[in-house]
mmCIF file of C-alpha atoms in Angstrom:
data_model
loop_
_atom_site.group_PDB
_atom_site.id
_atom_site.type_symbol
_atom_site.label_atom_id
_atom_site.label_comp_id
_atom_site.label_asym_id
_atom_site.label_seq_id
_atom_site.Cartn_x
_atom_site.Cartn_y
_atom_site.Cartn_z
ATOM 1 C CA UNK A 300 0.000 0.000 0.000
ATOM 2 C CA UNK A 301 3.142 2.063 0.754
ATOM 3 C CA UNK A 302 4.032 1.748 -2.248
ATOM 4 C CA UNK A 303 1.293 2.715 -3.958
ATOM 5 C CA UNK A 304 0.875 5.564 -2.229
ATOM 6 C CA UNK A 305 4.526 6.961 -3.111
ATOM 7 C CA UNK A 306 4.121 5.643 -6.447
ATOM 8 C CA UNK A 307 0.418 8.438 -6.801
ATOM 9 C CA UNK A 308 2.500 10.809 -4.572
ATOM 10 C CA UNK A 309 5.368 11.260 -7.182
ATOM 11 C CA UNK A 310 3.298 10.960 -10.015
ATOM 12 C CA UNK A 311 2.220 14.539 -8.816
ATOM 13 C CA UNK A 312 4.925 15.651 -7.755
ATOM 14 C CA UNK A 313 5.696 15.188 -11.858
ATOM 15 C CA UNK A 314 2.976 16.430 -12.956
ATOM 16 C CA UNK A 315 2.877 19.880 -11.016
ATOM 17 C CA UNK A 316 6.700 20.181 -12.291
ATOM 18 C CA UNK A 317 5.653 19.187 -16.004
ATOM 19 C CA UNK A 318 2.640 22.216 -15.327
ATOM 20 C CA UNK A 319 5.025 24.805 -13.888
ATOM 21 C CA UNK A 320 7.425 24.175 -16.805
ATOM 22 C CA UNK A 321 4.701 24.703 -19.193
ATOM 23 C CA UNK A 322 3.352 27.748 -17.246
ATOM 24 C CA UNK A 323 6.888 29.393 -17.730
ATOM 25 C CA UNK A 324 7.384 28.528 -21.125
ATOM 26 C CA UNK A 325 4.361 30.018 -22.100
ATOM 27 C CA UNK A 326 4.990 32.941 -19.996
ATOM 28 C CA UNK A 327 7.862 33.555 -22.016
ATOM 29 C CA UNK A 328 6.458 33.283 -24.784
ATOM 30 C CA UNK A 329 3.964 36.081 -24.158
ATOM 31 C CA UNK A 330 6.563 38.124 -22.879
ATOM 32 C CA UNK A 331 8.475 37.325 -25.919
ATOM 33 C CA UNK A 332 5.230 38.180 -28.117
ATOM 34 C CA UNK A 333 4.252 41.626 -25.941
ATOM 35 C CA UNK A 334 7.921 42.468 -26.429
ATOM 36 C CA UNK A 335 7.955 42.353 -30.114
ATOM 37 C CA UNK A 336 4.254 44.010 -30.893
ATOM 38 C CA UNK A 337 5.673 46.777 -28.486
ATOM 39 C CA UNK A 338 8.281 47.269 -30.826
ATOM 40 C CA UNK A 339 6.262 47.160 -34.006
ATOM 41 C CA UNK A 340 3.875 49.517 -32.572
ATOM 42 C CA UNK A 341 6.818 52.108 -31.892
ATOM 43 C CA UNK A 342 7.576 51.148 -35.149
ATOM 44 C CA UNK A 343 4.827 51.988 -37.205
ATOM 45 C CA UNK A 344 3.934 55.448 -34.478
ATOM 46 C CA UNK A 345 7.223 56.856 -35.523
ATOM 47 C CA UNK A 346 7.238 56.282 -39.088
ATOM 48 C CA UNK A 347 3.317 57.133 -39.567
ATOM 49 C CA UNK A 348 4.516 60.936 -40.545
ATOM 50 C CA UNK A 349 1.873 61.801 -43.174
ATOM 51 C CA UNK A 350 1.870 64.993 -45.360
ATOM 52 C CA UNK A 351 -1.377 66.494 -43.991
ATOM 53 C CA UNK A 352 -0.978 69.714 -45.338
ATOM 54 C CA UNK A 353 -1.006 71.585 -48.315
ATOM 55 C CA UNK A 354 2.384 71.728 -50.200
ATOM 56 C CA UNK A 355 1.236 74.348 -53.078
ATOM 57 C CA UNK A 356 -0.926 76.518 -53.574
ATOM 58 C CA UNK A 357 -2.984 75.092 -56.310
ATOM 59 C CA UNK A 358 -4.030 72.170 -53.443
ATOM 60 C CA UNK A 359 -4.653 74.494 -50.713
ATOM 61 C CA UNK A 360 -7.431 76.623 -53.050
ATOM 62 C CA UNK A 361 -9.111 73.200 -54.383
ATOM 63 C CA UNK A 362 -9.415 71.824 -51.210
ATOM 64 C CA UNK A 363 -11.861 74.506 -50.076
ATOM 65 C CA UNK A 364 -14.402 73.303 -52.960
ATOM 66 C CA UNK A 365 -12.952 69.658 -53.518
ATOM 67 C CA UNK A 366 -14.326 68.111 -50.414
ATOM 68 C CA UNK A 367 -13.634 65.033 -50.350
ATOM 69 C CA UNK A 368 -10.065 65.559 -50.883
ATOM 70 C CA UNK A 369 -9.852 67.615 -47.849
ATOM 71 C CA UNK A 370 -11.727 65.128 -46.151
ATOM 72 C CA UNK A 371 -8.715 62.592 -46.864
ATOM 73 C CA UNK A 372 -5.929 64.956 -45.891
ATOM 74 C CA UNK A 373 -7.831 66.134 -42.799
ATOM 75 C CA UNK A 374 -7.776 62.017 -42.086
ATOM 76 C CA UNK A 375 -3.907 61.713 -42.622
ATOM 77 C CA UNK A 376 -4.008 64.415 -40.118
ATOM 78 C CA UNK A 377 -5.296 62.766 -36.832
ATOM 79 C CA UNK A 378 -2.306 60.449 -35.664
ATOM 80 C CA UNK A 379 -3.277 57.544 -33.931
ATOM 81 C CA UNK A 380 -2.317 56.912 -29.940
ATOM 82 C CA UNK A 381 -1.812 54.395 -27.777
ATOM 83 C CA UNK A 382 -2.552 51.089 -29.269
ATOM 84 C CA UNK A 383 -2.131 48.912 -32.891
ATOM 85 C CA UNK A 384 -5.565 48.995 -32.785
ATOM 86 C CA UNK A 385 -6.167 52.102 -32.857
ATOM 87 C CA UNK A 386 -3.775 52.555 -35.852
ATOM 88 C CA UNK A 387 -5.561 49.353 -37.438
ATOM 89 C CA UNK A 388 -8.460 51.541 -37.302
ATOM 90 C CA UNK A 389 -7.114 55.027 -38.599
ATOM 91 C CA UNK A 390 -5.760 52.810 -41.824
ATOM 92 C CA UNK A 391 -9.069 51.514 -42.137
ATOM 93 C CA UNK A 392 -10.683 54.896 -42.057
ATOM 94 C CA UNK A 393 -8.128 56.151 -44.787
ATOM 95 C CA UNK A 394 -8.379 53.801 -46.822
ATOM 96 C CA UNK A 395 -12.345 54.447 -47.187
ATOM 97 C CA UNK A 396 -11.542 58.325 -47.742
ATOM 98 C CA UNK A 397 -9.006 57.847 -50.778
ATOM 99 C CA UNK A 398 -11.315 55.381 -53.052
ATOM 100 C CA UNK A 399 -13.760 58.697 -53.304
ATOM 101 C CA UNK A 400 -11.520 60.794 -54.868
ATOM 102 C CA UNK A 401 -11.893 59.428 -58.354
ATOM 103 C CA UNK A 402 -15.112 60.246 -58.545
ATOM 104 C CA UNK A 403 -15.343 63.520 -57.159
ATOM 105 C CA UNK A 404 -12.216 65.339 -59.471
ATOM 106 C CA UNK A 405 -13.304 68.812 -59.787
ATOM 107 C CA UNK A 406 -13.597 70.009 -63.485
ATOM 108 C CA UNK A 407 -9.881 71.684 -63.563
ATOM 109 C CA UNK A 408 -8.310 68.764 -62.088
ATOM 110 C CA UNK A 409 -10.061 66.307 -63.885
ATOM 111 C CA UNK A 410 -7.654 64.756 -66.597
ATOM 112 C CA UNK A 411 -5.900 61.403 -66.537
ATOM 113 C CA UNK A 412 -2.885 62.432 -65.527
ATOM 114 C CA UNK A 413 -4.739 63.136 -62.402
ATOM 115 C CA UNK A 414 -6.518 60.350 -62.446
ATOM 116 C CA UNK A 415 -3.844 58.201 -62.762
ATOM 117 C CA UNK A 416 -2.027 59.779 -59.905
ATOM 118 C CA UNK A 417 -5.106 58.921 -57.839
ATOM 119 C CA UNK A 418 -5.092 55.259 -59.013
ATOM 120 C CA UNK A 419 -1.532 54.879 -57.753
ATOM 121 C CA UNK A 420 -2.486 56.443 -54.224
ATOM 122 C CA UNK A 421 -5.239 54.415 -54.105
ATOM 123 C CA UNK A 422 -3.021 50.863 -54.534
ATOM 124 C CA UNK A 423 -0.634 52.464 -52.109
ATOM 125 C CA UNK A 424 -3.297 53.440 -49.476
ATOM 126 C CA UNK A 425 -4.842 49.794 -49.456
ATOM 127 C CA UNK A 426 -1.952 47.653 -49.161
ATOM 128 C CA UNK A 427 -0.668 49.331 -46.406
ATOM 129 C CA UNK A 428 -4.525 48.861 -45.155
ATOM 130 C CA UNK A 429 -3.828 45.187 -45.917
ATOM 131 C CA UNK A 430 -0.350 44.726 -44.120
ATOM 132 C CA UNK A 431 -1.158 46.583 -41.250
ATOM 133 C CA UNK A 432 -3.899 44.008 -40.566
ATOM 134 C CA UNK A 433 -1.829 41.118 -40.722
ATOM 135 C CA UNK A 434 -1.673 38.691 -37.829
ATOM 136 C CA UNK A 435 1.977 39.809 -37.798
ATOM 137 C CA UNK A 436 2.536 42.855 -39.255
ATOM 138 C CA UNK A 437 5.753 43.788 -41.231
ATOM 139 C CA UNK A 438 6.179 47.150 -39.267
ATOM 140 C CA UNK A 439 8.814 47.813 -41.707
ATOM 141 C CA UNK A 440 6.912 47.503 -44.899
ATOM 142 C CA UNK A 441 4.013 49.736 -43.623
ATOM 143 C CA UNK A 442 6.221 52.559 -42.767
ATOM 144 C CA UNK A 443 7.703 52.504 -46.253
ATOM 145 C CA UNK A 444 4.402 52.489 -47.772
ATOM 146 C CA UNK A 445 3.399 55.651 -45.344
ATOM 147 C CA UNK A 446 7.302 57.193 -47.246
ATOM 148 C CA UNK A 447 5.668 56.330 -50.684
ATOM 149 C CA UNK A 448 2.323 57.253 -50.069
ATOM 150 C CA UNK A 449 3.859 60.919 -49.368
ATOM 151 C CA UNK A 450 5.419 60.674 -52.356
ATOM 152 C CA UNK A 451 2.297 59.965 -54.718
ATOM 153 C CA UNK A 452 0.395 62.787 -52.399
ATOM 154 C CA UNK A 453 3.557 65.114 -53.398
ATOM 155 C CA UNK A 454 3.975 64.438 -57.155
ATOM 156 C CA UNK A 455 -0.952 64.481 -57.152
ATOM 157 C CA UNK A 456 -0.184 68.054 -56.167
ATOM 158 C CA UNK A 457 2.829 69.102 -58.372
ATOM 159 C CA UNK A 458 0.448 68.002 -60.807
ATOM 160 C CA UNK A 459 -2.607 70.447 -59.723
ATOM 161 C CA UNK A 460 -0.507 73.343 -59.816
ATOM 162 C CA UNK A 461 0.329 72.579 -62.990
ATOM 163 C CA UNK A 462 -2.980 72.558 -64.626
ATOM 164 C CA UNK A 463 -3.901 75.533 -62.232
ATOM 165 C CA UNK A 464 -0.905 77.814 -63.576
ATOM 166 C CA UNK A 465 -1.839 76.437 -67.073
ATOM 167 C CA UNK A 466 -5.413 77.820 -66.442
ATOM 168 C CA UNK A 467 -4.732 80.802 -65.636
ATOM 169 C CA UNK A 468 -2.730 81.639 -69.074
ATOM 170 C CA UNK A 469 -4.236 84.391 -71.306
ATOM 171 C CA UNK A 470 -5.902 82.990 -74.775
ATOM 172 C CA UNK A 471 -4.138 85.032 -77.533
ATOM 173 C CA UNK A 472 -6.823 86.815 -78.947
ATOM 174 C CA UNK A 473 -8.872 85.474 -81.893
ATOM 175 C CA UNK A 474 -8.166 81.742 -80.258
ATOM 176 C CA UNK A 475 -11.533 81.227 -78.663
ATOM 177 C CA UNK A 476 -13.583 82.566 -82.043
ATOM 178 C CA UNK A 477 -11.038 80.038 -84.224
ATOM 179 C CA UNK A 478 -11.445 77.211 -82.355
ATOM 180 C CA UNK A 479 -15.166 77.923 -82.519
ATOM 181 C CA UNK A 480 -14.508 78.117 -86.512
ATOM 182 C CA UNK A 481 -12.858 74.668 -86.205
ATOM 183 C CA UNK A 482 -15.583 72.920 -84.048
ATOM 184 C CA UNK A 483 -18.454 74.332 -86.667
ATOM 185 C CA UNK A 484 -16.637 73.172 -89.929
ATOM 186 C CA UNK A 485 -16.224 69.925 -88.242
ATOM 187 C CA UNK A 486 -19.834 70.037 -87.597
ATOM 188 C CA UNK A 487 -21.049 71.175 -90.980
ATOM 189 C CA UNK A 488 -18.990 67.795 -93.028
ATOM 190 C CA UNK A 489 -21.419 65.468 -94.106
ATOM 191 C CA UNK A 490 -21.844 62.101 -93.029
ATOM 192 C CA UNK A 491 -22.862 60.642 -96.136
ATOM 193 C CA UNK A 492 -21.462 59.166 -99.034
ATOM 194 C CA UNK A 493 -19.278 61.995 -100.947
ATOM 195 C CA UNK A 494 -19.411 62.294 -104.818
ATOM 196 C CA UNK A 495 -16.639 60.875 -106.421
ATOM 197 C CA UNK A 496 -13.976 63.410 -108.189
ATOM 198 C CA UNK A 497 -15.117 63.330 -112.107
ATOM 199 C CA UNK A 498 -11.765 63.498 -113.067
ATOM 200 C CA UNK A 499 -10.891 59.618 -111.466
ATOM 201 C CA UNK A 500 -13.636 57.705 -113.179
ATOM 202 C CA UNK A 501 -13.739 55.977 -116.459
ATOM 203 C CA UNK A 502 -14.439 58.082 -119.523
ATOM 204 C CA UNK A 503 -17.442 56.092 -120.232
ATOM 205 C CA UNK A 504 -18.767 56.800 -116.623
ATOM 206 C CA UNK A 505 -17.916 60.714 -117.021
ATOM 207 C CA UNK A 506 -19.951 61.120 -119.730
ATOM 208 C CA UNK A 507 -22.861 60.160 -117.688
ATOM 209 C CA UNK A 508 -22.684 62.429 -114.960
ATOM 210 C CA UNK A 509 -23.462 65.617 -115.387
ATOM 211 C CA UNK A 510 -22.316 67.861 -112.524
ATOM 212 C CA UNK A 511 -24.574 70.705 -112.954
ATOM 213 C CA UNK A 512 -27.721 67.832 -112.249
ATOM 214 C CA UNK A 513 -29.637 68.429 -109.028
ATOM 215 C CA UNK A 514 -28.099 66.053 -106.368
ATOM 216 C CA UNK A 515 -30.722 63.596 -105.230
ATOM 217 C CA UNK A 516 -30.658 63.461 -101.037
#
């Protein structure tokens, strides 16, 4: 029976060591895992450095009537705090913002070199949306898409002021009423069949039509 008994008696002795080992290897390992999201958190809040303000003055004037730009920018503007989360959810929240402005281009701005501008902040914006919500996030590919989605905001506005300081170029005088002259001479070609040229048909054929006969509609 003694025996027994010290037989049951180590048995959990073993088992309460085999438990505590567990318990601190699985300590560790969240202390190991809390160690390394702290560090991709201070990560990604250092490097989240957006351009949130105007950098010409072409952007600054068409933000005041293109709101949904503004919107965006005014987005890149509140920094997230505290938590991954939190960040998780700012992303989220930008990403929503930037697929609008393709279809809201005011009339100035909207060409394709715009557009494709846009496009190319768009793909930018939603992969880091898509990395930053990855069980384990690649801190380091997130903060170079925040460095490249600066640059795509940067060359969208070089581009603005361009067509802005192209707009406000004179016309040279006469331009407006020739270009009208154009469009209406465009306008007044028929879409029908044209006569063929007398002179490129068979003798035969020329002898049969008569220019000066009334052109049947």
């Amino acid at each position: 029976m003694s025996n027994k008994l010290v037989y049951i008696f180590s048995l959990l002795i073993l088992m309460a060591s085999c438990n505590q080992e567990n318990n601190q290897k699985r300590l560790a390992e969240n202390a190991k895992d809390a160690k390394k999201k702290k560090i991709i958190f201070e990560n990604i809040q250092k490097g989240w450095d957006f351009y949130d303000e105007p950098i010409n003055e072409a952007t600054e004037e068409s933000i005041k009537t293109w709101n949904e730009l503004r919107l965006f920018m005014q987005e890149l503007h509140q920094k997230p705090k505290k938590t991954i989360g939190a960040f998780q959810q700012k992303s989220d929240a930008i990403a929503k913002k930037v697929m609008v402005l393709n279809t809201s281009i005011p009339e100035l701005f909207n060409k394709p070199q715009i557009k494709s501008r846009i496009q190319v902040l768009i793909t930018k914006v939603r992969l880091m949306d898509m990395y930053i919500h990855l069980d384990n996030i690649p801190d380091k590919k997130v903060v170079e898409l925040v460095g490249e989605i600066n640059k795509e905001l940067a060359t969208l506005q070089r581009q603005m002021d361009i067509l802005t300081e192209k707009s406000k170029i004179p016309v040279e005088e006469g331009e407006d009423e020739m270009r009208r002259m154009l469009l209406d001479t465009a306008r007044a070609i028929p879409n029908g069949p044209m006569m063929p040229n007398p002179s490129m048909l068979p003798a035969s054929t020329r002898a049969v039509i008569n220019p000066n006969d009334a052109r049947v509609e």
